[in-house]
Amino acid sequence: MLFRSEKVAIKILRGNEVMTKVGRKELALLREVRSHDSRGSSFCIRMFSDFMLGKHLCIVFECEEMNLRQVIKKFGKDVGINIAAVQRYSKQLFSALHLLYKLRIVHADLKPDNILMSHNKQYIKVCDFGSAFKETDADNDITPYIQSRFYRSPEVILGIAYDEAIDMWSLGCILFELHTGDRKSVV
């Protein structure tokens, strides 16, 4: 439930048929996550509601401070962030991936840009489920176009079958980057 003074973030999708279809799939996954974690305690972004604005699907989320890419630039460029913070965030990311694993959801685009930090810098939240899919979906085709280049798993690069393990690979790359402040060495 929202209160008038609470800030929210609104994701506005392009108003075309393809993006609306992608958005509806993302909505279904976010609703499933919310139904299994209504309080947001497993570190996935909380979706509050959605609405249409003309042809644009809009999704309303809790509002957070910045993403981990910005955190690395601001606090750890070329040296990494504090090891205690890396440990805290890694536990939270493992918790988020554990929920997704139980729900058989593959995020498929885990990267620092898609992990938000709370205002008090104590918590992170996995966001942007636009590339995510259910492992059990019949229309899951193997494609080399999922995951961002620096976080792309060997299975995707080799064009072989993949599952939730691709998110674990991305998580390993993210933890390396948080610890060292260096994305270039990941590749």
Backbone as a chain_set.jsonl record, in Angstrom:
{"seq": "MLFRSEKVAIKILRGNEVMTKVGRKELALLREVRSHDSRGSSFCIRMFSDFMLGKHLCIVFECEEMNLRQVIKKFGKDVGINIAAVQRYSKQLFSALHLLYKLRIVHADLKPDNILMSHNKQYIKVCDFGSAFKETDADNDITPYIQSRFYRSPEVILGIAYDEAIDMWSLGCILFELHTGDRKSVV", "coords": {"N": [[0.842, -1.184, 0.0], [0.506, 2.22, -0.789], [1.459, 5.375, 0.539], [0.653, 8.827, 0.6], [2.98, 10.401, 0.914], [5.046, 8.794, 0.182], [7.789, 8.072, -1.903], [7.965, 6.874, -5.239], [9.094, 4.803, -7.951], [8.644, 4.854, -11.41], [8.419, 2.763, -14.089], [8.308, 3.257, -17.428], [7.208, 1.848, -20.282], [8.0, 1.648, -23.775], [5.464, 2.582, -26.084], [4.604, 0.406, -27.868], [3.564, -2.599, -29.581], [5.317, -4.827, -29.219], [6.902, -4.103, -26.964], [4.896, -3.802, -25.058], [4.007, -6.425, -24.872], [6.342, -7.664, -23.847], [6.473, -6.248, -21.467], [4.134, -7.111, -20.161], [4.788, -9.765, -19.677], [6.925, -9.379, -17.927], [5.489, -8.159, -15.852], [3.886, -10.326, -15.0], [5.842, -12.026, -13.929], [6.873, -10.378, -11.898], [4.609, -10.151, -10.296], [4.396, -12.779, -9.429], [6.755, -13.023, -7.927], [6.158, -11.099, -5.971], [3.936, -12.324, -4.765], [5.123, -14.371, -3.396], [6.811, -13.072, -1.746], [5.839, -10.74, -0.226], [6.644, -8.701, 1.492], [9.086, -7.927, 0.587], [11.428, -9.01, 1.551], [13.309, -10.699, 0.478], [15.025, -9.386, -1.146], [14.378, -8.656, -3.771], [13.13, -6.256, -6.023], [10.267, -4.406, -5.007], [7.166, -4.433, -6.494], [4.514, -2.232, -6.806], [2.172, -1.529, -8.247], [0.487, -1.301, -11.452], [-0.257, 0.421, -14.526], [-1.934, 1.717, -17.429], [-0.891, 4.271, -19.59], [-2.048, 5.983, -21.966], [-0.744, 4.408, -24.708], [1.279, 3.309, -23.305], [2.645, 0.997, -21.087], [2.912, 1.155, -17.654], [4.822, 0.606, -14.766], [4.811, 0.516, -11.303], [7.135, 0.961, -8.767], [8.937, 0.461, -5.639], [11.012, 3.128, -4.546], [14.444, 3.563, -4.853], [17.835, 4.525, -3.903], [20.315, 4.538, -5.606], [21.985, 2.715, -8.28], [24.102, -0.269, -8.302], [26.187, 0.119, -10.131], [26.556, 2.874, -10.07], [27.309, 3.087, -7.402], [29.781, 1.736, -7.379], [31.267, 3.449, -9.054], [31.184, 5.801, -7.541], [32.14, 5.123, -4.936], [34.111, 3.151, -5.17], [35.82, 3.101, -7.416], [38.19, 1.518, -9.365], [39.321, 0.418, -7.06], [37.504, -1.002, -5.609], [34.722, -1.653, -3.363], [34.179, -1.384, 0.195], [35.014, -4.329, 1.978], [33.271, -5.452, 3.866], [30.836, -4.44, 3.025], [30.676, -5.662, 0.516], [30.394, -8.318, 1.336], [27.946, -8.171, 2.754], [26.148, -7.333, 0.704], [26.473, -9.465, -1.074], [25.356, -11.635, 0.324], [22.708, -10.788, 0.353], [22.159, -10.746, -2.375], [22.431, -13.477, -2.952], [20.241, -14.383, -1.517], [18.135, -13.214, -2.981], [18.493, -14.534, -5.456], [18.013, -17.105, -4.579], [15.25, -17.094, -4.014], [14.298, -16.609, -6.643], [15.235, -18.935, -7.856], [13.708, -20.884, -6.504], [11.236, -20.232, -7.56], [11.652, -20.81, -10.137], [12.54, -18.888, -11.919], [14.494, -17.21, -14.225], [16.634, -14.557, -14.198], [18.333, -13.381, -16.13], [19.611, -10.989, -16.86], [21.389, -10.0, -14.99], [23.27, -7.564, -13.509], [25.353, -4.848, -12.316], [23.916, -2.484, -12.867], [21.29, -3.284, -12.665], [20.751, -3.685, -10.048], [19.656, -2.258, -7.221], [20.384, 0.157, -4.644], [19.521, 0.781, -1.265], [18.409, 3.811, 0.419], [19.751, 4.102, 2.841], [21.994, 2.652, 2.39], [22.285, 0.027, 3.216], [20.926, -2.102, 2.153], [20.255, -4.017, -0.803], [18.496, -4.36, -3.921], [17.314, -6.516, -6.376], [16.441, -5.664, -9.633], [14.606, -4.845, -12.656], [13.21, -6.932, -14.492], [12.827, -7.377, -17.153], [14.095, -9.0, -19.055], [13.788, -11.43, -17.983], [12.677, -14.85, -17.492], [10.514, -17.7, -17.147], [11.807, -20.775, -16.274], [10.412, -22.961, -17.032], [8.877, -22.215, -19.2], [7.466, -22.819, -22.371], [8.231, -21.513, -24.665], [10.929, -20.84, -24.583], [13.685, -20.09, -26.223], [17.007, -20.913, -27.14], [19.296, -18.358, -27.107], [21.836, -16.08, -28.112], [21.621, -13.528, -27.255], [20.947, -12.794, -24.685], [21.7, -11.597, -21.413], [24.106, -9.193, -20.369], [27.136, -8.203, -21.968], [29.571, -8.173, -20.306], [28.81, -9.827, -18.268], [28.02, -12.224, -19.203], [27.349, -15.653, -19.408], [29.256, -18.767, -19.843], [27.643, -20.78, -21.039], [25.749, -19.335, -22.529], [27.42, -17.949, -24.302], [28.495, -20.116, -25.707], [26.258, -21.11, -26.902], [24.709, -23.192, -25.889], [22.298, -25.17, -24.02], [20.774, -23.443, -21.298], [20.169, -22.478, -17.862], [19.026, -21.446, -14.616], [21.595, -21.195, -13.661], [23.024, -19.381, -15.154], [22.523, -16.932, -14.031], [23.903, -17.17, -11.65], [26.528, -17.197, -12.568], [26.698, -14.562, -13.522], [26.384, -13.253, -11.083], [28.779, -13.958, -9.791], [30.601, -12.52, -11.394], [29.754, -9.928, -10.806], [30.321, -9.756, -8.042], [33.122, -9.932, -8.123], [33.632, -7.527, -9.449], [32.573, -5.655, -7.61], [34.343, -6.079, -5.496], [36.871, -5.47, -6.58], [36.532, -3.173, -8.092], [36.866, -3.153, -10.769], [35.732, -3.669, -13.955], [36.654, -4.433, -16.417], [38.476, -6.549, -16.197], [36.874, -8.7, -15.821], [36.035, -9.772, -18.212]], "CA": [[0.0, 0.0, 0.0], [1.259, 3.464, -0.879], [1.014, 6.536, 1.275], [0.854, 10.011, -0.224], [4.327, 10.957, 1.034], [6.042, 7.817, -0.225], [8.311, 8.191, -3.261], [7.934, 5.653, -6.04], [9.733, 4.859, -9.266], [7.723, 4.347, -12.431], [9.039, 2.31, -15.329], [7.383, 3.506, -18.529], [7.659, 1.106, -21.46], [7.62, 2.207, -25.063], [4.071, 2.276, -26.407], [4.38, -0.407, -29.062], [3.047, -3.94, -29.306], [6.388, -5.702, -28.721], [7.27, -3.714, -25.599], [3.76, -4.093, -24.192], [4.042, -7.873, -24.642], [7.465, -7.896, -22.932], [6.074, -5.687, -20.175], [3.13, -7.98, -19.529], [5.531, -10.93, -19.18], [7.634, -8.893, -16.736], [4.471, -7.984, -14.812], [3.505, -11.649, -14.476], [6.929, -12.502, -13.081], [6.91, -9.529, -10.701], [3.471, -10.537, -9.446], [4.74, -14.054, -8.799], [7.744, -12.708, -6.882], [5.434, -10.4, -4.899], [3.059, -13.254, -4.05], [5.953, -15.207, -2.527], [7.643, -12.198, -0.922], [5.065, -9.496, -0.209], [7.329, -7.664, 2.27], [10.346, -7.57, -0.053], [12.542, -9.426, 2.414], [14.301, -11.519, -0.227], [15.893, -8.49, -1.892], [13.921, -8.362, -5.122], [12.394, -4.992, -6.005], [8.829, -4.549, -4.766], [6.277, -3.779, -7.439], [3.281, -1.852, -6.124], [1.009, -1.575, -9.135], [0.753, -0.988, -12.855], [-1.369, 1.095, -15.193], [-1.683, 2.128, -18.815], [-0.941, 5.702, -19.851], [-2.132, 5.921, -23.422], [-0.278, 3.092, -25.165], [2.45, 2.964, -22.507], [2.492, 0.237, -19.847], [3.689, 1.765, -16.576], [4.932, -0.265, -13.602], [5.174, 1.332, -10.146], [8.025, 0.248, -7.859], [9.54, 1.209, -4.55], [12.07, 3.996, -5.041], [15.717, 3.375, -4.152], [18.792, 5.623, -4.044], [21.163, 4.453, -6.798], [22.294, 1.33, -8.614], [25.463, -0.651, -7.916], [27.149, 0.727, -11.053], [26.834, 4.201, -9.519], [28.018, 2.876, -6.138], [31.177, 1.414, -7.703], [31.895, 4.671, -9.556], [31.285, 6.815, -6.486], [32.854, 4.706, -3.734], [35.115, 2.109, -5.313], [36.419, 3.044, -8.758], [39.531, 0.935, -9.46], [39.785, -0.19, -5.804], [36.428, -1.798, -5.02], [34.077, -1.091, -2.176], [34.496, -1.992, 1.483], [34.775, -5.781, 1.962], [32.076, -5.753, 4.663], [29.69, -4.14, 2.161], [30.636, -6.734, -0.49], [29.838, -9.503, 2.003], [26.525, -7.924, 3.042], [25.401, -7.335, -0.547], [26.494, -10.808, -1.668], [24.351, -12.438, 1.035], [21.404, -10.343, -0.103], [21.995, -11.215, -3.754], [22.175, -14.921, -2.894], [18.861, -14.522, -1.058], [17.273, -12.905, -4.125], [18.597, -15.629, -6.424], [17.38, -18.294, -3.996], [13.811, -16.972, -4.28], [14.078, -16.807, -8.076], [15.463, -20.36, -8.118], [12.518, -21.61, -6.031], [10.128, -19.915, -8.468], [12.147, -21.217, -11.466], [12.667, -17.677, -12.725], [15.856, -16.832, -14.603], [16.652, -13.106, -14.396], [18.959, -13.285, -17.451], [20.308, -9.724, -17.118], [21.921, -9.556, -13.706], [24.446, -6.702, -13.636], [25.254, -3.781, -11.304], [22.882, -1.504, -13.236], [19.98, -3.848, -12.32], [20.718, -3.921, -8.608], [19.495, -0.944, -6.6], [20.785, 0.277, -3.246], [18.601, 1.56, -0.437], [18.858, 5.147, 0.816], [20.702, 3.994, 3.959], [23.131, 1.871, 1.857], [22.37, -1.252, 3.908], [20.22, -3.149, 1.423], [20.187, -3.944, -2.251], [17.311, -4.985, -4.503], [17.419, -6.895, -7.779], [15.345, -5.058, -10.386], [14.537, -4.991, -14.117], [12.909, -8.298, -14.887], [12.406, -7.312, -18.546], [14.67, -10.119, -19.817], [13.584, -12.652, -17.192], [11.739, -15.841, -18.01], [10.305, -18.917, -16.353], [12.569, -21.894, -16.819], [9.448, -23.943, -17.538], [8.148, -21.702, -20.36], [7.654, -23.616, -23.584], [8.787, -20.711, -25.764], [12.302, -20.423, -24.295], [14.629, -20.471, -27.259], [18.394, -20.585, -26.85], [19.672, -17.161, -27.846], [23.068, -15.464, -27.628], [21.362, -12.12, -27.0], [20.571, -12.479, -23.311], [22.784, -11.184, -20.517], [25.019, -8.158, -20.849], [28.415, -8.775, -22.397], [30.538, -8.383, -19.234], [28.255, -10.757, -17.277], [27.478, -13.323, -19.998], [27.853, -16.961, -18.975], [29.799, -19.625, -20.907], [26.561, -21.481, -21.749], [25.167, -18.414, -23.507], [28.442, -17.707, -25.324], [28.649, -21.331, -26.516], [24.99, -21.44, -27.556], [24.156, -24.447, -25.384], [21.155, -24.995, -23.111], [21.1, -22.763, -20.048], [19.13, -22.42, -16.843], [19.277, -20.415, -13.606], [23.029, -21.094, -13.396], [23.589, -18.203, -15.822], [22.448, -15.831, -13.067], [24.974, -17.379, -10.679], [27.738, -16.733, -13.233], [26.653, -13.097, -13.483], [26.611, -12.844, -9.698], [30.215, -14.057, -9.555], [31.234, -11.381, -12.069], [29.389, -8.727, -10.049], [31.074, -9.755, -6.792], [34.492, -9.572, -8.494], [33.655, -6.101, -9.75], [32.387, -4.925, -6.357], [35.543, -6.232, -4.676], [38.051, -4.864, -7.197], [36.219, -1.927, -8.771], [37.331, -3.312, -12.144], [34.868, -4.478, -14.796], [37.378, -4.893, -17.607], [39.134, -7.831, -15.931], [35.861, -9.756, -15.778], [35.923, -10.398, -19.524]], "C": [[0.884, 1.242, 0.0], [0.624, 4.539, -0.014], [1.38, 7.76, 0.457], [2.285, 10.542, -0.188], [5.418, 10.001, 0.554], [6.469, 8.035, -1.68], [8.222, 6.842, -3.944], [8.746, 5.89, -7.307], [8.75, 4.255, -10.256], [8.515, 4.01, -13.685], [7.989, 2.461, -16.418], [7.942, 2.817, -19.766], [7.194, 1.785, -22.724], [6.23, 1.719, -25.443], [3.9, 1.527, -27.705], [4.016, -1.83, -28.642], [4.099, -4.865, -28.685], [6.717, -5.378, -27.269], [6.125, -3.958, -24.621], [3.718, -5.583, -23.872], [5.154, -8.235, -23.653], [7.101, -7.406, -21.535], [5.064, -6.544, -19.439], [3.782, -9.25, -18.979], [6.297, -10.548, -17.907], [6.668, -8.72, -15.573], [4.079, -9.313, -14.173], [4.578, -12.192, -13.546], [7.022, -11.694, -11.792], [5.766, -9.851, -9.749], [3.753, -11.855, -8.729], [5.756, -13.842, -7.677], [7.03, -12.063, -5.703], [4.56, -11.362, -4.1], [3.839, -14.169, -3.108], [6.821, -14.382, -1.579], [7.002, -10.818, -0.832], [5.764, -8.369, 0.546], [8.667, -7.253, 1.658], [11.568, -8.005, 0.722], [13.568, -10.296, 1.711], [15.086, -10.7, -1.249], [15.623, -8.434, -3.395], [13.067, -7.102, -5.018], [10.899, -5.254, -5.791], [8.053, -3.744, -5.799], [4.982, -3.472, -6.684], [2.061, -2.005, -7.024], [1.463, -1.323, -10.571], [-0.472, -0.282, -13.42], [-0.955, 1.406, -16.631], [-1.817, 3.644, -18.887], [-0.89, 5.852, -21.367], [-1.754, 4.512, -23.859], [0.892, 2.572, -24.329], [2.069, 2.187, -21.246], [3.431, 0.85, -18.829], [3.66, 0.842, -15.363], [5.49, 0.572, -12.454], [5.944, 0.471, -9.147], [8.375, 1.108, -6.65], [10.707, 2.003, -5.134], [13.327, 3.783, -4.198], [16.693, 4.465, -4.57], [19.566, 5.612, -5.365], [21.404, 2.986, -7.12], [23.755, 1.023, -8.267], [26.522, -0.124, -8.873], [27.554, 2.1, -10.516], [27.617, 4.094, -8.207], [29.5, 2.611, -6.408], [31.907, 2.668, -8.184], [32.162, 5.668, -8.433], [32.205, 6.397, -5.342], [34.007, 3.732, -3.969], [35.785, 2.019, -6.664], [37.877, 2.594, -8.663], [40.062, 0.325, -8.16], [38.739, -1.096, -5.177], [35.846, -1.124, -3.795], [34.498, -1.891, -0.95], [34.118, -3.475, 1.5], [33.541, -6.163, 2.783], [30.811, -5.487, 3.84], [29.552, -5.216, 1.081], [30.006, -7.98, 0.119], [28.345, -9.343, 2.256], [25.695, -8.006, 1.761], [25.379, -8.72, -1.187], [25.482, -11.712, -0.987], [22.947, -12.074, 0.552], [21.138, -10.798, -1.538], [21.739, -12.716, -3.798], [20.742, -15.187, -2.433], [17.882, -14.266, -2.205], [17.3, -14.041, -5.142], [17.972, -16.908, -5.894], [15.866, -18.252, -4.227], [13.523, -17.223, -5.759], [14.255, -18.275, -8.454], [14.247, -21.184, -7.694], [11.338, -21.412, -6.972], [10.451, -20.31, -9.916], [12.144, -20.046, -12.453], [14.153, -17.43, -12.974], [15.835, -15.339, -14.901], [17.219, -12.76, -15.77], [19.573, -11.931, -17.791], [20.825, -9.137, -15.81], [23.224, -8.806, -13.944], [24.287, -5.574, -12.628], [24.175, -2.741, -11.595], [21.494, -1.966, -12.813], [19.911, -4.287, -10.86], [20.719, -2.553, -7.946], [19.897, -0.976, -5.136], [19.791, 1.164, -2.498], [19.228, 2.898, -0.046], [19.895, 5.079, 1.927], [21.92, 3.136, 3.621], [23.31, 0.508, 2.528], [21.805, -2.411, 3.101], [20.315, -2.919, -0.078], [18.918, -4.656, -2.706], [17.569, -5.283, -5.97], [16.206, -6.319, -8.505], [15.47, -5.397, -11.869], [14.419, -6.451, -14.547], [12.45, -8.371, -16.349], [12.951, -8.434, -19.422], [14.4, -11.459, -19.151], [12.577, -13.585, -17.857], [11.609, -16.985, -17.018], [11.058, -20.041, -17.039], [11.652, -22.91, -17.49], [8.67, -23.462, -18.753], [8.483, -22.506, -21.612], [8.353, -22.835, -24.692], [10.196, -20.191, -25.492], [13.254, -20.967, -25.35], [16.037, -20.081, -26.814], [18.784, -19.408, -27.732], [20.963, -16.591, -27.273], [22.859, -14.011, -27.194], [20.843, -11.824, -25.597], [21.844, -12.202, -22.517], [23.662, -10.121, -21.171], [26.407, -8.75, -21.042], [29.372, -9.09, -21.25], [30.096, -9.448, -18.235], [27.694, -12.007, -17.941], [28.158, -14.641, -19.636], [28.411, -17.767, -20.145], [28.709, -20.34, -21.701], [25.964, -20.607, -22.848], [26.156, -18.167, -24.641], [28.557, -18.904, -26.267], [27.368, -21.76, -27.226], [24.418, -22.777, -27.127], [23.031, -24.153, -24.398], [21.61, -24.329, -21.813], [19.893, -22.748, -19.133], [19.509, -21.335, -15.838], [20.756, -20.247, -13.278], [23.649, -19.876, -14.086], [23.534, -16.984, -14.9], [23.559, -15.955, -12.024], [26.309, -16.926, -11.274], [27.806, -15.2, -13.168], [26.93, -12.584, -12.08], [28.103, -12.907, -9.357], [30.972, -12.893, -10.177], [30.972, -10.082, -11.303], [30.187, -8.647, -8.755], [32.54, -9.402, -7.044], [34.592, -8.067, -8.715], [33.472, -5.247, -8.501], [33.674, -4.931, -5.536], [36.742, -5.484, -5.255], [37.797, -3.478, -7.792], [36.539, -1.967, -10.253], [36.392, -4.215, -12.93], [35.639, -5.089, -15.962], [38.03, -6.254, -17.401], [38.163, -8.997, -15.901], [35.825, -10.505, -17.105], [37.16, -11.166, -19.902]], "O": [[1.888, 1.3, 0.709], [-0.596, 4.596, 0.138], [2.341, 7.719, -0.311], [2.753, 11.089, -1.186], [6.592, 10.37, 0.524], [5.63, 8.165, -2.572], [8.382, 5.798, -3.311], [9.04, 7.027, -7.678], [8.1, 3.252, -9.961], [9.189, 4.862, -14.263], [6.913, 1.869, -16.342], [9.023, 3.164, -20.241], [6.138, 2.417, -22.756], [5.864, 0.579, -25.158], [3.133, 1.956, -28.567], [4.154, -2.199, -27.475], [3.807, -5.597, -27.74], [6.801, -6.279, -26.435], [6.372, -4.29, -23.461], [3.43, -5.968, -22.739], [4.934, -9.019, -22.729], [7.389, -8.073, -20.541], [5.137, -6.683, -18.218], [3.374, -9.754, -17.932], [6.312, -11.301, -16.933], [6.981, -9.088, -14.441], [3.956, -9.41, -12.952], [4.268, -12.754, -12.496], [7.227, -12.257, -10.716], [5.941, -9.826, -8.531], [3.393, -12.025, -7.564], [5.623, -14.421, -6.599], [7.269, -12.439, -4.555], [4.454, -11.228, -2.881], [3.285, -14.682, -2.136], [7.491, -14.936, -0.707], [7.569, -9.837, -1.313], [5.505, -7.197, 0.273], [9.315, -6.331, 2.154], [12.641, -7.422, 0.564], [14.607, -10.605, 2.295], [15.742, -11.267, -2.123], [16.532, -8.194, -4.189], [12.359, -6.91, -4.029], [10.343, -6.209, -6.334], [8.256, -2.54, -5.957], [4.425, -4.338, -6.009], [1.038, -2.549, -6.607], [2.649, -1.156, -10.854], [-1.571, -0.37, -12.872], [0.224, 1.36, -16.983], [-2.74, 4.226, -18.316], [0.184, 5.847, -21.967], [-2.371, 3.537, -23.432], [1.434, 1.506, -24.62], [1.27, 2.658, -20.437], [4.614, 1.044, -19.108], [2.599, 0.352, -14.976], [6.507, 1.25, -12.603], [5.485, -0.594, -8.735], [8.141, 2.317, -6.638], [11.316, 1.58, -6.116], [13.269, 3.82, -2.969], [16.411, 5.24, -5.484], [19.483, 6.559, -6.147], [21.068, 2.11, -6.323], [24.54, 1.926, -7.977], [27.665, 0.067, -8.458], [28.734, 2.451, -10.504], [28.489, 4.919, -7.935], [30.369, 3.186, -5.752], [33.038, 2.923, -7.77], [33.219, 6.297, -8.379], [32.968, 7.217, -4.83], [34.806, 3.505, -3.06], [36.276, 0.952, -7.031], [38.688, 3.209, -7.97], [41.157, -0.237, -8.159], [39.065, -1.886, -4.291], [36.398, -0.159, -3.266], [35.107, -2.954, -1.069], [33.018, -3.837, 1.081], [32.837, -7.107, 2.425], [29.83, -6.224, 3.948], [28.439, -5.636, 0.764], [29.174, -8.627, -0.516], [27.567, -10.262, 2.006], [24.659, -8.67, 1.733], [24.373, -9.109, -1.781], [24.807, -12.488, -1.663], [22.101, -12.949, 0.365], [20.019, -11.189, -1.872], [20.923, -13.182, -4.592], [20.102, -16.122, -2.913], [16.917, -15.009, -2.38], [16.253, -14.463, -5.634], [17.456, -17.714, -6.669], [15.268, -19.263, -4.596], [12.603, -17.969, -6.092], [13.507, -18.799, -9.28], [13.806, -22.071, -8.425], [10.53, -22.322, -7.159], [9.615, -20.157, -10.807], [11.802, -20.185, -13.627], [14.962, -17.44, -12.045], [15.088, -14.898, -15.774], [16.649, -11.94, -16.491], [20.021, -11.742, -18.922], [20.712, -7.937, -15.56], [24.168, -9.353, -14.514], [23.183, -5.359, -12.127], [23.586, -2.181, -10.67], [20.605, -1.138, -12.618], [19.114, -5.15, -10.493], [21.668, -1.782, -8.093], [19.77, -2.002, -4.468], [19.293, 2.156, -3.028], [20.438, 3.083, -0.17], [20.816, 5.894, 1.967], [22.781, 2.918, 4.473], [24.376, -0.099, 2.419], [22.16, -3.566, 3.332], [20.437, -1.789, -0.552], [18.342, -5.455, -1.968], [17.992, -4.405, -6.721], [15.075, -6.47, -8.045], [16.352, -6.157, -12.269], [15.401, -7.099, -14.912], [11.765, -9.317, -16.738], [12.335, -8.784, -20.428], [14.746, -12.507, -19.696], [11.747, -13.168, -18.666], [12.474, -17.204, -16.171], [10.948, -20.227, -18.251], [12.064, -23.627, -18.402], [7.87, -24.222, -19.297], [9.644, -22.827, -21.868], [8.995, -23.427, -25.56], [10.619, -19.209, -26.101], [13.582, -22.154, -25.361], [16.23, -19.04, -26.185], [18.623, -19.452, -28.952], [21.159, -16.62, -26.058], [23.814, -13.338, -26.806], [20.35, -10.726, -25.34], [22.941, -12.559, -22.947], [23.918, -10.158, -22.374], [26.793, -9.691, -20.349], [29.94, -10.182, -21.222], [30.906, -9.926, -17.441], [26.967, -12.77, -17.306], [29.384, -14.725, -19.568], [28.088, -17.493, -21.301], [28.837, -20.493, -22.916], [25.707, -21.075, -23.957], [25.774, -18.175, -25.811], [28.7, -18.735, -27.478], [27.389, -22.669, -28.057], [23.72, -23.432, -27.901], [22.84, -23.006, -23.992], [22.691, -24.616, -21.299], [18.759, -22.97, -19.557], [20.237, -20.403, -16.18], [21.135, -19.245, -12.671], [24.692, -19.388, -13.65], [24.393, -16.105, -14.976], [24.095, -14.945, -11.568], [27.132, -16.339, -10.572], [28.833, -14.624, -12.807], [27.634, -11.59, -11.908], [28.628, -12.005, -8.705], [31.881, -12.341, -9.559], [31.861, -9.241, -11.17], [30.682, -7.576, -8.404], [33.138, -8.656, -6.269], [35.519, -7.417, -8.231], [34.141, -4.226, -8.347], [34.051, -3.914, -4.953], [37.543, -4.924, -4.506], [38.732, -2.698, -7.976], [36.493, -0.938, -10.928], [36.263, -5.397, -12.614], [35.287, -6.17, -16.434], [38.125, -7.037, -18.346], [38.578, -10.155, -15.95], [35.613, -11.718, -17.135], [37.217, -11.751, -20.984]]}, "num_chains": 1, "name": "protein.A"}
